[in-house]
Structure formats: structure tokens, C-alpha cells
Amino acid sequence: MPSLVPHFRSKEPVSPLPDVRSLQELLLPVDTLLRSDVSLALVRYPGCEPYVCMQRDGRDTLCQRLSGLFGTGFVLCPFAEGEGHPVVLVRADVTACGWEDIGRLLQKMVRELHLSHATLPQSMSVPTFADLKARLFESRPDSGYEGALSVFLHDLQEGRFDKLVLSRAQNFPGAHSAARIFARACHAYPNALVTLSHTRSGTWIGASPEILLQGEKDQWTTMALAGTRPRGSATPWDEKNRREQAWVARYIRDSLAPLCARIREEGPFTAEAGQVEHLRTDFFLEKAQGVSFRDLALALHPTPAVCGLPKKEAMERILSTESLDRRYYSGFIGLMQEDAASFYVNLRCLKLHAGGVRLYAGGGILAQSKLESEWKETCHKMCTMLALIGRDEA
């Protein structure tokens, strides 16, 4: 199999993205394959041709630790490694690249498995985005979220942590097409890694803008992305945003210094992301002899954006206090092979199941945080994926 990393970094023109309706019809066999034992991962990196890898036998590789995972394919790493939520590898036994080739391969797999074709859910059976959004913002903080926030606030006010991240999930019942959600995500988020994976750990769809680690052989890159404001703001960045971004950059610097022979930085600079912009520093790494890219990824994960600082103690506090089982939300995802990988933080994502979808979101808690405002922030963040499942207005 050719190297995956040149595919990530290719500057060659990519095939045009079909319109949403055409794309979801082309990908409709995915909905059929989700009813089978086939393990698959469909990925669209920013500015690259889409790629699919599949296993006919459904026996995706499971490993308790990323450090023990080897092979070529799509990786799904949980927030917290360990029993119950293994690291998953969908091996690249069967692959295709490009929309038309992917469509043909999906149809071929459906025929070979003698599966009856799925159909798109009737559009009128799916609530509109406005209806779903109203339901979301009418929700109230549950006791688990409220109790965890109280513990986090006490710890922060006592100075035990610099930062803690509190997450929650919310279910939305209904019949949803994975093909439709993925197609809409590709159109809505051109600068994100858009993924659809179906393994023994469930069916997950995500759209993430944040690189955790990307590269090949000895050369790797990562980024410190923090601070948010409307795109095109004319004023200089304020001290709060600069301090937050410098904090993340220092975390990366300190985490990777023992593992790298050389680290070069560019930034901070303003980077656009949809309707907002962030402060960003790019890091270019030469890993030290005897260090693997798995070592680099595990040194960075979980990032301050999804966990807190100090990292080890924040992770322990989250696992002992947070009422949510994050599973693969706030873990990382992407393609890997022997000496190359491209991993993104699994931030904006949902889990698809027979009865509907489960959306995830979280937020950084400060000593002065308030319950209502923190809950509302998670609602706003869930709207990113909620917009993909809602029916368009008539």
C-alpha cells in the first residue's frame, strides 16, 4: 500500500465534491453495511481525496494501549485507554480513494454480502434543525453535571488545578442516515477531518479541525490552537486569549522536549476557521532516536482543550467525578501505518445507534464559572453536529 502521508499533504487538485443529495445517494450503501459485520472507516481530510478502508470479517483490531497497536488503517483512540474502551484499528484490507471509486466499492461490498439496500429515512420524519435546537436549549442541567461542576469549582478555587474540562452528552431519538450526516458534514466543514467509522465499538461520525499529530518517519507536526473571536476582527488579540494560547504552546513544548531531537516553532499567528479565528503556533518536530510516533501522540493526549492541567491529576479527577462516560469523544482519530500517521482530536462528534444519536460537548471550567452559562456553552457546541441531523426548513 502506498504511503498515506503524501495523500494527506498532496497539493494535487482533488475531484469536485458532489452536491449533498448526490453525495448521500452515492454513499447510501454505507447505511446498508452498518447492518453487517463489516468494519469500515470513511475519511475526508481537508483538501484531500476521500478514502475508505474496510475489513470484511468485522474483526477490527482491539488493543488496550496505543503503544501496542501496529498495522495500517484507521485508528479510533478513546479519551482514556483501558478496559471497556480499547484502541481500535480498522485494517486497510479493502480500500478506495475518490468519491466515484468509493461509491463503486461500497456497492460491490453490498452485493458480495447479499444485503438488502437501505433507503434514506423520509425527510418529514426527521425534525428540523430549529426544532432540535429548541429542544436542546430547553434542556436543564442534570444532577450528574451539576454535581461534577460543584466538585470542579471547589478544586479550582482551592488552587489544585489550573484548568478542568467538564463534558456531557445528550440523546436525540429518531431514524438517521449515516450517509446523509457524513455528506452534509463534508459540505459544512471543508477545513475539518470528517470521519465515519463503524466497528465493534459503535458507529461514530465526526468533524474535527484540530491536528493532534501528523507526519512520517522522523518529521512530525502539531499545533497549539487556542483563543477564539469572530473572523476578521481588526483589533489586536487581548491578553486573556494570548495567555490561553501561550499556555497550550508551553504544554506542547514541555511534553515533547524529552522526546525530540529538535523542535522549531512558527507563530503565534491568526488562523481562520469558518466564521471564527484562533491564535495558532505550529510546531515542527524531529523525534529523537528510539522514539515512535505513538510516544509523541501519547505525550500530547489528552490535550488541555479536552482534559486540563496538570494533565495526570486532571485526568484522574475527570474519571472519578464526571458522570459521563466519554468513550471515544475527546480521544483522537485518523489514519496510520508503520512510519506515518495523521491524528486529529475527536472533538465535534456523535454516536449513531438504532434509536437515534448521542451528541457530546464539553467546556473548560474556571474558578468563577457559573452553572447556567457552562450548560449553555455545551448547547452551543452541540449545534455544530446537531445541524447535520436536522431536516432543512421547507
Short mmCIF file of C-alpha atoms in Angstrom, two decimals:
data_model
loop_
_atom_site.label_atom_id
_atom_site.label_comp_id
_atom_site.label_asym_id
_atom_site.label_seq_id
_atom_site.Cartn_x
_atom_site.Cartn_y
_atom_site.Cartn_z
CA MET A 1 0.00 0.00 0.00
CA PRO A 2 1.43 3.46 -0.87
CA SER A 3 2.31 5.89 1.89
CA LEU A 4 -0.71 7.59 3.40
CA VAL A 5 1.08 10.78 4.41
CA PRO A 6 1.74 12.09 0.87
CA HIS A 7 -2.00 11.62 0.41
CA PHE A 8 -2.63 13.88 3.41
CA ARG A 9 -0.21 16.52 2.17
CA SER A 10 -0.89 16.27 -1.56
CA LYS A 11 -1.15 19.59 -3.39
CA GLU A 12 -2.70 17.92 -6.44
CA PRO A 13 -6.22 19.08 -7.38
CA VAL A 14 -8.90 16.90 -5.83
CA SER A 15 -12.06 15.74 -7.53
CA PRO A 16 -15.08 18.06 -7.14
CA LEU A 17 -17.30 17.42 -4.14
CA PRO A 18 -20.72 16.23 -5.37
CA ASP A 19 -23.74 18.17 -4.15
CA VAL A 20 -25.22 16.96 -0.86
CA ARG A 21 -28.06 14.94 -2.39
CA SER A 22 -25.81 13.24 -4.96
CA LEU A 23 -23.17 12.51 -2.35
CA GLN A 24 -25.58 10.93 0.13
CA GLU A 25 -27.04 8.76 -2.64
CA LEU A 26 -23.53 7.69 -3.68
CA LEU A 27 -22.74 6.81 -0.05
CA LEU A 28 -26.11 5.20 0.74
CA PRO A 29 -24.58 1.67 0.72
CA VAL A 30 -22.84 2.72 3.95
CA ASP A 31 -26.23 2.60 5.71
CA THR A 32 -26.66 -0.96 4.43
CA LEU A 33 -23.17 -2.03 5.53
CA LEU A 34 -23.82 -0.71 9.05
CA ARG A 35 -26.26 -3.62 9.44
CA SER A 36 -23.49 -6.14 8.70
CA ASP A 37 -20.32 -7.33 10.42
CA VAL A 38 -18.13 -5.23 8.11
CA SER A 39 -15.78 -2.81 9.89
CA LEU A 40 -15.20 0.37 7.91
CA ALA A 41 -13.84 3.89 8.13
CA LEU A 42 -14.65 6.66 5.66
CA VAL A 43 -12.40 9.72 5.97
CA ARG A 44 -12.08 13.09 4.23
CA TYR A 45 -9.01 15.10 5.21
CA PRO A 46 -9.07 18.84 4.40
CA GLY A 47 -8.08 19.45 0.79
CA CYS A 48 -7.61 15.73 0.06
CA GLU A 49 -9.39 12.98 -1.80
CA PRO A 50 -11.73 10.93 0.42
CA TYR A 51 -10.55 7.48 1.47
CA VAL A 52 -12.26 4.35 2.75
CA CYS A 53 -10.78 1.25 4.37
CA MET A 54 -12.73 -1.86 5.30
CA GLN A 55 -12.49 -5.33 6.77
CA ARG A 56 -14.88 -7.98 5.51
CA ASP A 57 -14.68 -10.12 8.66
CA GLY A 58 -15.63 -7.33 11.07
CA ARG A 59 -12.80 -8.28 13.39
CA ASP A 60 -11.19 -4.89 13.82
CA THR A 61 -8.02 -4.96 15.88
CA LEU A 62 -8.54 -4.09 19.55
CA CYS A 63 -5.70 -3.09 21.85
CA GLN A 64 -5.68 -1.77 25.41
CA ARG A 65 -2.85 0.67 24.66
CA LEU A 66 -1.88 2.65 21.55
CA SER A 67 1.75 1.78 22.28
CA GLY A 68 0.95 -1.84 21.45
CA LEU A 69 -1.00 -1.17 18.24
CA PHE A 70 0.64 -1.84 14.88
CA GLY A 71 -0.68 -2.06 11.34
CA THR A 72 -2.14 0.09 8.59
CA GLY A 73 -5.61 1.59 8.73
CA PHE A 74 -7.91 3.88 10.69
CA VAL A 75 -7.33 4.40 14.43
CA LEU A 76 -10.02 5.26 16.98
CA CYS A 77 -8.44 6.06 20.35
CA PRO A 78 -10.61 6.70 23.46
CA PHE A 79 -10.30 9.58 25.88
CA ALA A 80 -8.97 7.15 28.49
CA GLU A 81 -7.25 3.96 27.38
CA GLY A 82 -8.12 0.81 29.26
CA GLU A 83 -10.62 -1.94 29.82
CA GLY A 84 -14.00 -1.34 28.22
CA HIS A 85 -12.85 1.18 25.63
CA PRO A 86 -9.95 -0.29 23.65
CA VAL A 87 -7.93 1.42 20.96
CA VAL A 88 -9.48 0.27 17.67
CA LEU A 89 -7.77 -0.25 14.31
CA VAL A 90 -9.82 -0.79 11.14
CA ARG A 91 -7.26 -2.55 8.95
CA ALA A 92 -6.91 -1.37 5.36
CA ASP A 93 -7.76 -4.77 3.86
CA VAL A 94 -10.05 -3.25 1.22
CA THR A 95 -9.55 0.38 0.18
CA ALA A 96 -10.67 3.01 -2.30
CA CYS A 97 -9.82 6.67 -2.88
CA GLY A 98 -12.02 9.27 -4.58
CA TRP A 99 -15.81 9.63 -4.45
CA GLU A 100 -16.65 7.54 -7.53
CA ASP A 101 -14.29 4.69 -6.61
CA ILE A 102 -15.62 4.71 -3.05
CA GLY A 103 -19.20 4.51 -4.33
CA ARG A 104 -18.35 1.56 -6.58
CA LEU A 105 -16.56 -0.28 -3.76
CA LEU A 106 -19.46 0.22 -1.35
CA GLN A 107 -21.92 -1.14 -3.92
CA LYS A 108 -19.63 -4.11 -4.57
CA MET A 109 -19.44 -4.95 -0.87
CA VAL A 110 -23.24 -4.83 -0.54
CA ARG A 111 -23.61 -7.24 -3.48
CA GLU A 112 -20.95 -9.64 -2.18
CA LEU A 113 -22.61 -9.77 1.24
CA HIS A 114 -26.10 -10.24 -0.29
CA LEU A 115 -27.53 -7.38 1.76
CA SER A 116 -30.83 -5.66 1.05
CA HIS A 117 -30.34 -2.00 0.17
CA ALA A 118 -31.10 0.66 2.75
CA THR A 119 -33.26 3.65 1.89
CA LEU A 120 -32.99 7.20 3.14
CA PRO A 121 -35.39 7.98 6.02
CA GLN A 122 -38.38 10.01 4.93
CA SER A 123 -37.32 13.64 5.30
CA MET A 124 -40.53 14.61 7.06
CA SER A 125 -39.83 12.04 9.79
CA VAL A 126 -36.71 13.98 10.82
CA PRO A 127 -37.26 17.14 12.93
CA THR A 128 -35.97 20.43 11.59
CA PHE A 129 -32.77 21.89 12.97
CA ALA A 130 -34.84 24.69 14.54
CA ASP A 131 -36.97 22.13 16.40
CA LEU A 132 -33.93 20.17 17.56
CA LYS A 133 -32.15 23.35 18.65
CA ALA A 134 -35.19 24.48 20.64
CA ARG A 135 -35.31 21.09 22.38
CA LEU A 136 -31.58 21.33 23.13
CA PHE A 137 -31.76 24.79 24.71
CA GLU A 138 -34.86 23.85 26.71
CA SER A 139 -32.86 21.11 28.47
CA ARG A 140 -31.78 21.73 32.04
CA PRO A 141 -28.58 20.71 33.85
CA ASP A 142 -28.91 17.20 35.25
CA SER A 143 -27.75 16.22 38.73
CA GLY A 144 -24.64 14.46 37.44
CA TYR A 145 -23.41 17.52 35.56
CA GLU A 146 -24.29 19.87 38.40
CA GLY A 147 -22.56 17.69 40.99
CA ALA A 148 -19.38 17.34 38.92
CA LEU A 149 -19.28 21.09 38.30
CA SER A 150 -19.52 21.73 42.04
CA VAL A 151 -16.53 19.45 42.71
CA PHE A 152 -14.51 21.02 39.88
CA LEU A 153 -15.22 24.55 41.11
CA HIS A 154 -14.11 23.66 44.63
CA ASP A 155 -10.86 22.16 43.32
CA LEU A 156 -10.15 25.20 41.14
CA GLN A 157 -10.93 27.68 43.91
CA GLU A 158 -8.57 25.76 46.20
CA GLY A 159 -5.82 26.07 43.57
CA ARG A 160 -5.45 22.32 42.98
CA PHE A 161 -5.78 22.67 39.21
CA ASP A 162 -5.08 25.32 36.60
CA LYS A 163 -7.89 24.06 34.37
CA LEU A 164 -10.51 21.28 34.23
CA VAL A 165 -12.80 20.32 31.35
CA LEU A 166 -16.33 19.10 32.07
CA SER A 167 -18.27 17.21 29.38
CA ARG A 168 -21.78 15.94 28.87
CA ALA A 169 -23.90 14.12 26.27
CA GLN A 170 -27.49 14.43 25.06
CA ASN A 171 -29.64 11.96 23.12
CA PHE A 172 -31.88 12.81 20.17
CA PRO A 173 -34.22 9.97 19.13
CA GLY A 174 -35.13 9.27 15.51
CA ALA A 175 -34.09 7.45 12.35
CA HIS A 176 -30.97 8.97 10.82
CA SER A 177 -28.86 8.12 7.78
CA ALA A 178 -25.11 7.93 8.38
CA ALA A 179 -24.58 8.63 4.66
CA ARG A 180 -26.65 11.80 4.89
CA ILE A 181 -24.87 13.07 8.03
CA PHE A 182 -21.42 12.39 6.55
CA ALA A 183 -22.31 14.05 3.23
CA ARG A 184 -23.62 17.15 4.98
CA ALA A 185 -20.51 17.32 7.20
CA CYS A 186 -18.22 17.26 4.14
CA HIS A 187 -20.06 20.29 2.76
CA ALA A 188 -20.43 22.17 6.03
CA TYR A 189 -16.84 21.73 7.28
CA PRO A 190 -14.31 21.80 4.38
CA ASN A 191 -11.40 22.53 6.75
CA ALA A 192 -12.11 19.64 9.12
CA LEU A 193 -11.24 15.97 9.14
CA VAL A 194 -14.64 14.37 8.53
CA THR A 195 -14.94 10.72 9.56
CA LEU A 196 -17.48 7.91 9.71
CA SER A 197 -16.37 4.72 11.45
CA HIS A 198 -18.26 1.51 12.16
CA THR A 199 -16.55 -1.00 14.46
CA ARG A 200 -17.33 -3.22 17.41
CA SER A 201 -17.13 0.00 19.46
CA GLY A 202 -20.09 1.52 17.62
CA THR A 203 -20.79 3.93 14.79
CA TRP A 204 -19.18 7.37 15.17
CA ILE A 205 -19.30 10.43 12.91
CA GLY A 206 -17.08 13.45 13.49
CA ALA A 207 -15.79 16.72 12.03
CA SER A 208 -12.60 17.90 13.75
CA PRO A 209 -10.45 20.94 12.89
CA GLU A 210 -7.62 20.24 15.33
CA ILE A 211 -4.50 18.24 14.43
CA LEU A 212 -3.02 16.25 17.29
CA LEU A 213 -0.03 14.85 15.38
CA GLN A 214 0.83 14.43 11.71
CA GLY A 215 3.94 13.32 9.84
CA GLU A 216 6.15 10.48 8.73
CA LYS A 217 9.46 8.88 9.66
CA ASP A 218 11.39 11.40 11.81
CA GLN A 219 9.50 14.56 10.79
CA TRP A 220 6.26 15.50 12.59
CA THR A 221 3.99 18.49 13.17
CA THR A 222 1.45 19.55 15.76
CA MET A 223 -0.24 22.82 16.69
CA ALA A 224 -1.20 24.94 19.68
CA LEU A 225 -4.65 26.28 18.83
CA ALA A 226 -6.46 28.47 21.35
CA GLY A 227 -8.28 31.75 21.72
CA THR A 228 -11.44 32.46 19.74
CA ARG A 229 -13.03 35.58 18.25
CA PRO A 230 -15.10 36.48 15.14
CA ARG A 231 -13.21 36.15 11.86
CA GLY A 232 -11.74 39.38 10.52
CA SER A 233 -11.50 41.19 13.86
CA ALA A 234 -9.44 44.36 13.41
CA THR A 235 -8.23 44.83 16.98
CA PRO A 236 -5.16 43.12 18.49
CA TRP A 237 -5.70 39.92 20.46
CA ASP A 238 -6.48 40.64 24.11
CA GLU A 239 -4.29 39.48 26.97
CA LYS A 240 -6.66 36.70 28.05
CA ASN A 241 -6.58 34.99 24.65
CA ARG A 242 -2.83 35.43 24.28
CA ARG A 243 -2.27 33.96 27.73
CA GLU A 244 -4.52 30.98 26.98
CA GLN A 245 -2.72 30.24 23.71
CA ALA A 246 0.71 30.61 25.31
CA TRP A 247 -0.40 28.14 27.97
CA VAL A 248 -1.20 25.49 25.34
CA ALA A 249 2.05 26.18 23.48
CA ARG A 250 4.04 25.73 26.69
CA TYR A 251 2.23 22.44 27.37
CA ILE A 252 3.25 21.13 23.93
CA ARG A 253 6.81 22.36 24.33
CA ASP A 254 7.22 20.75 27.75
CA SER A 255 5.52 17.49 26.74
CA LEU A 256 7.60 16.93 23.61
CA ALA A 257 11.03 18.27 24.63
CA PRO A 258 12.21 14.95 26.16
CA LEU A 259 11.13 13.03 23.03
CA CYS A 260 12.51 15.24 20.27
CA ALA A 261 15.98 15.94 18.90
CA ARG A 262 14.80 19.27 17.55
CA ILE A 263 11.68 21.47 17.81
CA ARG A 264 11.02 24.50 15.61
CA GLU A 265 8.09 26.89 16.11
CA GLU A 266 6.20 29.28 13.85
CA GLY A 267 3.77 31.70 15.46
CA PRO A 268 1.64 32.59 17.15
CA PHE A 269 -0.41 33.83 14.18
CA THR A 270 -4.10 34.28 13.43
CA ALA A 271 -5.71 31.28 11.72
CA GLU A 272 -9.22 31.37 10.27
CA ALA A 273 -11.65 28.53 10.98
CA GLY A 274 -15.09 29.04 9.49
CA GLN A 275 -16.75 32.10 11.00
CA VAL A 276 -14.14 32.48 13.74
CA GLU A 277 -10.40 32.79 14.06
CA HIS A 278 -7.88 31.45 16.56
CA LEU A 279 -4.33 32.08 17.70
CA ARG A 280 -2.10 29.29 16.44
CA THR A 281 1.51 28.18 16.79
CA ASP A 282 2.82 25.41 14.52
CA PHE A 283 5.45 23.02 15.87
CA PHE A 284 7.84 21.14 13.57
CA LEU A 285 9.42 18.17 15.30
CA GLU A 286 12.32 15.83 14.69
CA LYS A 287 11.77 12.91 17.01
CA ALA A 288 14.69 11.51 18.96
CA GLN A 289 16.24 8.14 18.16
CA GLY A 290 14.23 5.27 19.63
CA VAL A 291 11.05 7.34 19.95
CA SER A 292 7.96 6.26 18.00
CA PHE A 293 5.13 8.46 16.76
CA ARG A 294 2.94 6.59 19.26
CA ASP A 295 5.12 8.02 22.03
CA LEU A 296 4.59 11.53 20.64
CA ALA A 297 0.82 11.09 20.36
CA LEU A 298 0.51 9.77 23.91
CA ALA A 299 2.65 12.62 25.25
CA LEU A 300 0.19 15.11 23.73
CA HIS A 301 -3.06 13.27 24.51
CA PRO A 302 -5.25 14.32 26.21
CA THR A 303 -4.69 17.97 25.36
CA PRO A 304 -5.59 20.84 27.72
CA ALA A 305 -8.59 21.52 25.45
CA VAL A 306 -10.27 18.26 26.49
CA CYS A 307 -8.74 17.46 29.89
CA GLY A 308 -6.99 20.10 31.97
CA LEU A 309 -3.73 20.86 33.77
CA PRO A 310 -1.78 19.35 35.36
CA LYS A 311 -2.68 16.55 32.96
CA LYS A 312 -2.28 13.41 35.07
CA GLU A 313 -4.17 14.79 38.05
CA ALA A 314 -6.85 16.38 35.84
CA MET A 315 -7.45 13.07 34.06
CA GLU A 316 -7.83 11.28 37.40
CA ARG A 317 -10.28 13.91 38.67
CA ILE A 318 -12.39 13.74 35.48
CA LEU A 319 -12.59 9.94 35.53
CA SER A 320 -13.58 9.88 39.20
CA THR A 321 -16.07 12.76 39.09
CA GLU A 322 -17.59 13.29 35.65
CA SER A 323 -20.90 11.43 35.29
CA LEU A 324 -20.36 10.97 31.54
CA ASP A 325 -18.53 8.01 30.04
CA ARG A 326 -16.77 9.88 27.23
CA ARG A 327 -15.83 6.73 25.31
CA TYR A 328 -14.21 7.97 22.09
CA TYR A 329 -15.33 11.58 22.40
CA SER A 330 -12.25 13.75 23.12
CA GLY A 331 -9.95 10.91 22.12
CA PHE A 332 -8.22 11.03 18.74
CA ILE A 333 -8.78 9.56 15.30
CA GLY A 334 -7.03 9.20 11.95
CA LEU A 335 -5.03 7.04 9.57
CA MET A 336 -1.73 5.39 10.42
CA GLN A 337 0.80 2.97 9.03
CA GLU A 338 4.23 1.74 10.06
CA ASP A 339 6.06 5.08 9.98
CA ALA A 340 3.35 7.64 9.22
CA ALA A 341 0.15 8.95 10.78
CA SER A 342 -2.30 11.84 10.79
CA PHE A 343 -4.30 12.10 14.02
CA TYR A 344 -6.94 14.71 14.91
CA VAL A 345 -8.60 15.37 18.28
CA ASN A 346 -12.11 13.85 18.22
CA LEU A 347 -13.94 16.99 19.37
CA ARG A 348 -17.09 17.54 17.30
CA CYS A 349 -18.67 14.10 17.08
CA LEU A 350 -21.75 11.97 17.60
CA LYS A 351 -22.51 8.31 18.18
CA LEU A 352 -25.19 6.82 15.95
CA HIS A 353 -27.39 4.00 17.29
CA ALA A 354 -30.64 2.29 16.36
CA GLY A 355 -32.78 4.64 18.42
CA GLY A 356 -31.16 7.92 17.41
CA VAL A 357 -27.95 9.85 18.00
CA ARG A 358 -25.92 10.84 21.05
CA LEU A 359 -24.13 14.20 20.90
CA TYR A 360 -21.13 15.17 23.04
CA ALA A 361 -19.70 18.52 24.15
CA GLY A 362 -17.57 19.96 26.92
CA GLY A 363 -16.09 23.18 28.19
CA GLY A 364 -13.22 24.48 30.23
CA ILE A 365 -14.19 25.28 33.82
CA LEU A 366 -12.68 28.25 35.63
CA ALA A 367 -12.93 29.16 39.31
CA GLN A 368 -15.59 31.77 38.51
CA SER A 369 -17.68 29.58 36.15
CA LYS A 370 -21.49 29.52 36.58
CA LEU A 371 -23.76 26.51 36.06
CA GLU A 372 -26.20 28.09 33.62
CA SER A 373 -23.56 29.67 31.40
CA GLU A 374 -21.46 26.49 31.25
CA TRP A 375 -24.52 24.39 30.34
CA LYS A 376 -25.49 26.87 27.64
CA GLU A 377 -21.96 26.76 26.21
CA THR A 378 -22.26 23.00 25.73
CA CYS A 379 -25.58 23.56 23.96
CA HIS A 380 -23.93 25.99 21.54
CA LYS A 381 -21.13 23.50 20.85
CA MET A 382 -23.58 20.65 20.22
CA CYS A 383 -25.22 22.73 17.49
CA THR A 384 -22.22 22.00 15.25
CA MET A 385 -23.29 18.36 14.84
CA LEU A 386 -26.98 18.94 15.55
CA ALA A 387 -27.21 20.99 12.34
CA LEU A 388 -26.17 17.90 10.38
CA ILE A 389 -29.04 15.70 11.59
CA GLY A 390 -31.87 18.23 11.40
CA ARG A 391 -34.16 18.42 8.38
CA ASP A 392 -33.83 21.56 6.27
CA GLU A 393 -36.61 24.08 6.66
CA ALA A 394 -39.33 23.82 3.99
#
